[in-house]
């Protein structure tokens, strides 16, 4: 049931569940995903040029031109994109997520579209602000922030191959001359805090499906959001069969007494989806 296509605009075609596989690290030669910056290279610009000149296929989602993931899949399986063991493992396991190996970045998940709609509808301002697209996948949220005048946007994904093959080409395709404004970070949330900067806004979608990661995610919020910063978490209310749910995540935030939380969007169409808005509580703004 692994679906490598970008999400269709039509909600009826969207999947409502997540297929997740777990494999033991010892069964693979894949190293731990330590935090690292992935530099934009001439190759990325050359690839984006190929896409722009229609020599490689693209898709349009919400007005963004994005690399076509069927094409990316072919590049990976044919070995033409280089050695991409994690993603190949996921393809072979027929799964949306392979825990600790591939975390679902090569797909546009539906809550990203909810958050894009919300940011537009509420005219959320990005002008001169610093932004983190946390668990970016294709990078639509960060690309939106760049288009709306963000000063700097950092993109983070578990897999460096997602950043190289998908996020970076997408950023280049949709924004001219952004090289000085963007950075890309790969690796596990637990190893990234010291690499990231501080942000006015953190945007994150479909990232709370695994309760094992809640403390790491909150650690990133704690370490990187500015005093008056705002965090938006777009999520399904419950990730069936995986264990993640918004109730537990929000409870953990509230128990610490360090955060104010409110639900700013809710849809009961299909699986319930929500957007959680988080700010530092008044006593914890230092
Ligand atoms: C389901 S995908 C969602 C992608 C994108 N936000 C979207 O909505 O289309 C989950 C994202 O969280 C990231 N992620 C999941 N677990 C992670 C972890 N433990 N450390 C770092 N990133 C992780 C994945 O790399 C991926 O970008």
PDB file of N, CA and C and ligand atoms in Angstrom, residues 18 97 102-105 107-112 133-139 141 156-159 162 187-190 192 204-207 209 213 216, ligand 1:
ATOM      1  N   UNK A  18      -2.245   5.315   7.649  1.00  0.00           N
ATOM      2  CA  UNK A  18      -0.814   5.350   7.372  1.00  0.00           C
ATOM      3  C   UNK A  18      -0.286   3.926   7.504  1.00  0.00           C
ATOM      4  N   UNK A  97       5.715   4.714   5.856  1.00  0.00           N
ATOM      5  CA  UNK A  97       6.767   5.051   6.817  1.00  0.00           C
ATOM      6  C   UNK A  97       7.467   3.765   7.236  1.00  0.00           C
ATOM      7  N   UNK A 102      12.861   5.455   7.015  1.00  0.00           N
ATOM      8  CA  UNK A 102      12.257   6.422   6.090  1.00  0.00           C
ATOM      9  C   UNK A 102      10.978   6.922   6.747  1.00  0.00           C
ATOM     10  N   UNK A 103      10.828   8.240   6.901  1.00  0.00           N
ATOM     11  CA  UNK A 103       9.728   8.777   7.709  1.00  0.00           C
ATOM     12  C   UNK A 103       8.683   9.539   6.886  1.00  0.00           C
ATOM     13  N   UNK A 104       8.482   9.128   5.638  1.00  0.00           N
ATOM     14  CA  UNK A 104       7.297   9.607   4.899  1.00  0.00           C
ATOM     15  C   UNK A 104       7.442  10.921   4.164  1.00  0.00           C
ATOM     16  N   UNK A 105       8.668  11.400   3.983  1.00  0.00           N
ATOM     17  CA  UNK A 105       8.853  12.725   3.375  1.00  0.00           C
ATOM     18  C   UNK A 105       8.578  12.794   1.884  1.00  0.00           C
ATOM     19  N   UNK A 107       6.066  12.431  -0.032  1.00  0.00           N
ATOM     20  CA  UNK A 107       4.639  12.447  -0.308  1.00  0.00           C
ATOM     21  C   UNK A 107       4.110  13.740   0.290  1.00  0.00           C
ATOM     22  N   UNK A 108       3.066  14.323  -0.319  1.00  0.00           N
ATOM     23  CA  UNK A 108       2.450  15.498   0.304  1.00  0.00           C
ATOM     24  C   UNK A 108       1.241  15.007   1.096  1.00  0.00           C
ATOM     25  N   UNK A 109       1.287  15.152   2.421  1.00  0.00           N
ATOM     26  CA  UNK A 109       0.227  14.642   3.292  1.00  0.00           C
ATOM     27  C   UNK A 109      -0.866  15.686   3.448  1.00  0.00           C
ATOM     28  N   UNK A 110      -2.083  15.214   3.717  1.00  0.00           N
ATOM     29  CA  UNK A 110      -3.234  16.120   3.600  1.00  0.00           C
ATOM     30  C   UNK A 110      -3.246  17.263   4.615  1.00  0.00           C
ATOM     31  N   UNK A 111      -2.678  17.073   5.808  1.00  0.00           N
ATOM     32  CA  UNK A 111      -2.721  18.165   6.794  1.00  0.00           C
ATOM     33  C   UNK A 111      -1.847  19.345   6.373  1.00  0.00           C
ATOM     34  N   UNK A 112      -0.857  19.092   5.514  1.00  0.00           N
ATOM     35  CA  UNK A 112      -0.099  20.205   4.937  1.00  0.00           C
ATOM     36  C   UNK A 112      -1.047  21.131   4.169  1.00  0.00           C
ATOM     37  N   UNK A 133      10.343  24.882   8.696  1.00  0.00           N
ATOM     38  CA  UNK A 133       9.403  23.874   8.199  1.00  0.00           C
ATOM     39  C   UNK A 133       9.914  22.542   8.760  1.00  0.00           C
ATOM     40  N   UNK A 134       9.308  22.114   9.859  1.00  0.00           N
ATOM     41  CA  UNK A 134       9.809  20.966  10.628  1.00  0.00           C
ATOM     42  C   UNK A 134       9.135  19.678  10.136  1.00  0.00           C
ATOM     43  N   UNK A 135       9.936  18.729   9.670  1.00  0.00           N
ATOM     44  CA  UNK A 135       9.377  17.524   9.041  1.00  0.00           C
ATOM     45  C   UNK A 135       8.784  17.919   7.702  1.00  0.00           C
ATOM     46  N   UNK A 136       9.641  18.557   6.880  1.00  0.00           N
ATOM     47  CA  UNK A 136       9.140  19.294   5.703  1.00  0.00           C
ATOM     48  C   UNK A 136       8.673  18.426   4.550  1.00  0.00           C
ATOM     49  N   UNK A 137       9.237  17.225   4.361  1.00  0.00           N
ATOM     50  CA  UNK A 137       8.900  16.459   3.163  1.00  0.00           C
ATOM     51  C   UNK A 137       9.130  17.306   1.917  1.00  0.00           C
ATOM     52  N   UNK A 138       8.093  17.464   1.089  1.00  0.00           N
ATOM     53  CA  UNK A 138       8.220  18.217  -0.163  1.00  0.00           C
ATOM     54  C   UNK A 138       8.479  19.704   0.073  1.00  0.00           C
ATOM     55  N   UNK A 139       8.180  20.197   1.270  1.00  0.00           N
ATOM     56  CA  UNK A 139       8.576  21.573   1.631  1.00  0.00           C
ATOM     57  C   UNK A 139       7.551  22.653   1.313  1.00  0.00           C
ATOM     58  N   UNK A 141       5.186  24.074   2.993  1.00  0.00           N
ATOM     59  CA  UNK A 141       4.927  25.096   4.014  1.00  0.00           C
ATOM     60  C   UNK A 141       6.039  26.141   4.020  1.00  0.00           C
ATOM     61  N   UNK A 156      13.602  20.955   7.427  1.00  0.00           N
ATOM     62  CA  UNK A 156      14.171  19.764   8.097  1.00  0.00           C
ATOM     63  C   UNK A 156      13.393  18.534   7.686  1.00  0.00           C
ATOM     64  N   UNK A 157      14.115  17.484   7.345  1.00  0.00           N
ATOM     65  CA  UNK A 157      13.498  16.170   7.098  1.00  0.00           C
ATOM     66  C   UNK A 157      14.407  15.090   7.700  1.00  0.00           C
ATOM     67  N   UNK A 158      13.827  13.976   8.069  1.00  0.00           N
ATOM     68  CA  UNK A 158      14.633  12.871   8.619  1.00  0.00           C
ATOM     69  C   UNK A 158      15.673  12.402   7.593  1.00  0.00           C
ATOM     70  N   UNK A 159      15.248  12.328   6.333  1.00  0.00           N
ATOM     71  CA  UNK A 159      16.083  11.714   5.287  1.00  0.00           C
ATOM     72  C   UNK A 159      16.770  12.757   4.411  1.00  0.00           C
ATOM     73  N   UNK A 162      15.509  12.811   0.822  1.00  0.00           N
ATOM     74  CA  UNK A 162      14.269  13.564   0.562  1.00  0.00           C
ATOM     75  C   UNK A 162      14.611  15.026   0.279  1.00  0.00           C
ATOM     76  N   UNK A 187      18.085  14.531   9.580  1.00  0.00           N
ATOM     77  CA  UNK A 187      18.429  13.800  10.794  1.00  0.00           C
ATOM     78  C   UNK A 187      17.282  13.717  11.772  1.00  0.00           C
ATOM     79  N   UNK A 188      17.536  12.958  12.807  1.00  0.00           N
ATOM     80  CA  UNK A 188      16.521  12.717  13.835  1.00  0.00           C
ATOM     81  C   UNK A 188      16.336  13.966  14.703  1.00  0.00           C
ATOM     82  N   UNK A 189      15.083  14.217  15.096  1.00  0.00           N
ATOM     83  CA  UNK A 189      14.810  15.401  15.920  1.00  0.00           C
ATOM     84  C   UNK A 189      15.673  15.417  17.187  1.00  0.00           C
ATOM     85  N   UNK A 190      15.989  14.245  17.692  1.00  0.00           N
ATOM     86  CA  UNK A 190      16.777  14.179  18.923  1.00  0.00           C
ATOM     87  C   UNK A 190      18.202  14.685  18.744  1.00  0.00           C
ATOM     88  N   UNK A 192      19.078  17.288  16.521  1.00  0.00           N
ATOM     89  CA  UNK A 192      19.096  18.487  15.679  1.00  0.00           C
ATOM     90  C   UNK A 192      19.116  19.813  16.419  1.00  0.00           C
ATOM     91  N   UNK A 204       4.593  22.736  11.125  1.00  0.00           N
ATOM     92  CA  UNK A 204       4.860  21.294  11.067  1.00  0.00           C
ATOM     93  C   UNK A 204       3.553  20.540  10.819  1.00  0.00           C
ATOM     94  N   UNK A 205       3.577  19.610   9.863  1.00  0.00           N
ATOM     95  CA  UNK A 205       2.356  18.887   9.488  1.00  0.00           C
ATOM     96  C   UNK A 205       2.613  17.393   9.474  1.00  0.00           C
ATOM     97  N   UNK A 206       1.684  16.648  10.058  1.00  0.00           N
ATOM     98  CA  UNK A 206       1.725  15.171  10.044  1.00  0.00           C
ATOM     99  C   UNK A 206       3.019  14.647  10.684  1.00  0.00           C
ATOM    100  N   UNK A 207       3.360  15.218  11.818  1.00  0.00           N
ATOM    101  CA  UNK A 207       4.606  14.837  12.475  1.00  0.00           C
ATOM    102  C   UNK A 207       4.390  14.225  13.857  1.00  0.00           C
ATOM    103  N   UNK A 209       2.595  11.378  14.532  1.00  0.00           N
ATOM    104  CA  UNK A 209       2.018  10.027  14.415  1.00  0.00           C
ATOM    105  C   UNK A 209       2.693   9.023  15.348  1.00  0.00           C
ATOM    106  N   UNK A 213       8.218  10.052  19.618  1.00  0.00           N
ATOM    107  CA  UNK A 213       8.935  11.272  19.217  1.00  0.00           C
ATOM    108  C   UNK A 213       8.437  12.538  19.898  1.00  0.00           C
ATOM    109  N   UNK A 216      11.010  14.589  21.847  1.00  0.00           N
ATOM    110  CA  UNK A 216      12.019  15.173  20.947  1.00  0.00           C
ATOM    111  C   UNK A 216      11.447  16.401  20.233  1.00  0.00           C
TER     112      UNK A 216
HETATM  113  C1  LIG B   1       4.382  11.959   7.327  1.00  0.00           C
HETATM  114  S1  LIG B   1       5.744  12.942   6.843  1.00  0.00           S
HETATM  115  C2  LIG B   1       4.972  14.544   6.624  1.00  0.00           C
HETATM  116  C3  LIG B   1       5.698  15.365   5.590  1.00  0.00           C
HETATM  117  C4  LIG B   1       5.129  16.756   5.345  1.00  0.00           C
HETATM  118  N1  LIG B   1       5.152  17.561   6.546  1.00  0.00           N
HETATM  119  C5  LIG B   1       3.717  16.665   4.824  1.00  0.00           C
HETATM  120  O1  LIG B   1       2.780  16.912   5.593  1.00  0.00           O
HETATM  121  O2  LIG B   1       3.538  16.401   3.633  1.00  0.00           O
HETATM  122  C6  LIG B   1       6.601  13.137   8.397  1.00  0.00           C
HETATM  123  C7  LIG B   1       7.768  14.116   8.375  1.00  0.00           C
HETATM  124  O3  LIG B   1       8.382  14.167   9.654  1.00  0.00           O
HETATM  125  C8  LIG B   1       9.757  13.818   9.551  1.00  0.00           C
HETATM  126  N2  LIG B   1      10.102  12.962  10.709  1.00  0.00           N
HETATM  127  C9  LIG B   1       9.372  11.957  11.236  1.00  0.00           C
HETATM  128  N3  LIG B   1       9.984  11.406  12.301  1.00  0.00           N
HETATM  129  C10 LIG B   1      11.141  12.108  12.452  1.00  0.00           C
HETATM  130  C11 LIG B   1      12.207  12.044  13.410  1.00  0.00           C
HETATM  131  N4  LIG B   1      12.232  11.136  14.388  1.00  0.00           N
HETATM  132  N5  LIG B   1      13.220  12.910  13.285  1.00  0.00           N
HETATM  133  C12 LIG B   1      13.229  13.838  12.289  1.00  0.00           C
HETATM  134  N6  LIG B   1      12.248  13.962  11.362  1.00  0.00           N
HETATM  135  C13 LIG B   1      11.220  13.100  11.446  1.00  0.00           C
HETATM  136  C14 LIG B   1       9.871  13.039   8.256  1.00  0.00           C
HETATM  137  O4  LIG B   1      11.145  13.092   7.694  1.00  0.00           O
HETATM  138  C15 LIG B   1       8.836  13.745   7.399  1.00  0.00           C
HETATM  139  O5  LIG B   1       9.369  14.914   6.870  1.00  0.00           O
END
